[in-house]
Tab-separated table of C-alpha atoms in Angstrom:
chain	number	residue	atom	x	y	z
A	1	MET	CA	-22.353	14.275	-8.793
A	2	SER	CA	-20.102	12.895	-6.075
A	3	GLN	CA	-19.954	9.617	-7.939
A	4	PHE	CA	-17.790	11.326	-10.575
A	5	GLY	CA	-15.404	12.803	-8.032
A	6	MET	CA	-16.736	16.341	-8.354
A	7	GLN	CA	-17.124	18.510	-5.303
A	8	MET	CA	-19.948	20.861	-4.635
A	9	PRO	CA	-19.132	24.540	-4.103
A	10	GLY	CA	-18.670	25.435	-0.455
A	11	SER	CA	-17.766	21.934	0.606
A	12	HIS	CA	-14.821	21.313	2.891
A	13	ALA	CA	-11.414	21.382	1.272
A	14	ARG	CA	-9.419	18.201	1.513
A	15	GLN	CA	-6.415	18.315	3.801
A	16	ARG	CA	-2.998	17.393	2.501
A	17	PRO	CA	-1.579	14.288	4.108
A	18	GLY	CA	1.260	15.075	6.483
A	19	PRO	CA	4.607	13.345	6.806
A	20	ASN	CA	4.336	9.723	7.830
A	21	VAL	CA	6.667	7.008	9.094
A	22	TYR	CA	8.202	6.476	5.658
A	23	THR	CA	9.168	10.130	5.424
A	24	ALA	CA	10.972	9.890	8.758
A	25	LEU	CA	12.714	6.674	7.684
A	26	PHE	CA	13.799	8.352	4.451
A	27	PHE	CA	15.420	11.253	6.291
A	28	ILE	CA	17.109	8.901	8.762
A	29	ALA	CA	18.498	6.890	5.827
A	30	VAL	CA	19.805	10.061	4.166
A	31	VAL	CA	21.576	11.120	7.369
A	32	CYS	CA	23.127	7.655	7.760
A	33	LEU	CA	24.311	7.627	4.148
A	34	LEU	CA	25.864	11.078	4.516
A	35	GLY	CA	27.661	9.887	7.646
A	36	ALA	CA	28.968	6.846	5.778
A	37	VAL	CA	30.225	9.042	2.935
A	38	VAL	CA	32.114	11.239	5.406
A	39	ILE	CA	33.723	8.221	7.082
A	40	VAL	CA	34.787	6.672	3.760
A	41	TRP	CA	36.107	10.058	2.551
A	42	GLN	CA	38.228	10.408	5.688
A	43	ALA	CA	39.575	6.870	5.267
A	44	GLY	CA	40.375	7.610	1.627
A	45	THR	CA	42.372	10.699	2.554
A	46	LYS	CA	44.460	8.639	4.970
A	47	VAL	CA	45.567	6.085	2.366
A	48	SER	CA	45.850	8.331	-0.690
A	49	PRO	CA	49.296	9.222	-2.048
A	50	GLU	CA	48.383	12.906	-2.448
A	51	SER	CA	46.914	15.505	-0.141
A	52	GLY	CA	44.053	17.903	-0.614
A	53	ALA	CA	40.307	17.824	-1.026
A	54	LEU	CA	40.366	15.465	-4.014
A	55	ALA	CA	42.957	13.114	-2.526
A	56	PRO	CA	40.617	10.106	-2.186
A	57	PHE	CA	40.252	10.038	-5.977
A	58	SER	CA	43.974	9.606	-6.609
A	59	LEU	CA	45.298	6.088	-7.133
A	60	GLN	CA	48.387	4.462	-5.699
A	61	ASP	CA	50.928	2.571	-7.758
A	62	SER	CA	49.953	-1.108	-7.643
A	63	ASN	CA	53.587	-2.171	-7.113
A	64	ALA	CA	54.293	0.263	-4.280
A	65	ILE	CA	51.292	0.602	-1.981
A	66	ARG	CA	52.024	2.644	1.154
A	67	LEU	CA	49.773	3.221	4.145
A	68	ASP	CA	51.293	6.248	5.828
A	69	GLY	CA	49.856	7.442	9.090
A	70	ARG	CA	49.604	11.204	8.716
């Protein structure tokens, strides 16, 4: 019956595969992307015309762009 993929009662249970190299690379990529988001968010707060948590989403006037060092 093993040719049909059936297991006999009392046979050894299959072990789940553990994390591999690709899992580690995925988590490293997620950490790097989160770091990049933080850096871009901080840069956006420095050049935004408003202040606050949502400042990077505010737009400057295209005729009067200011880069204030806060």
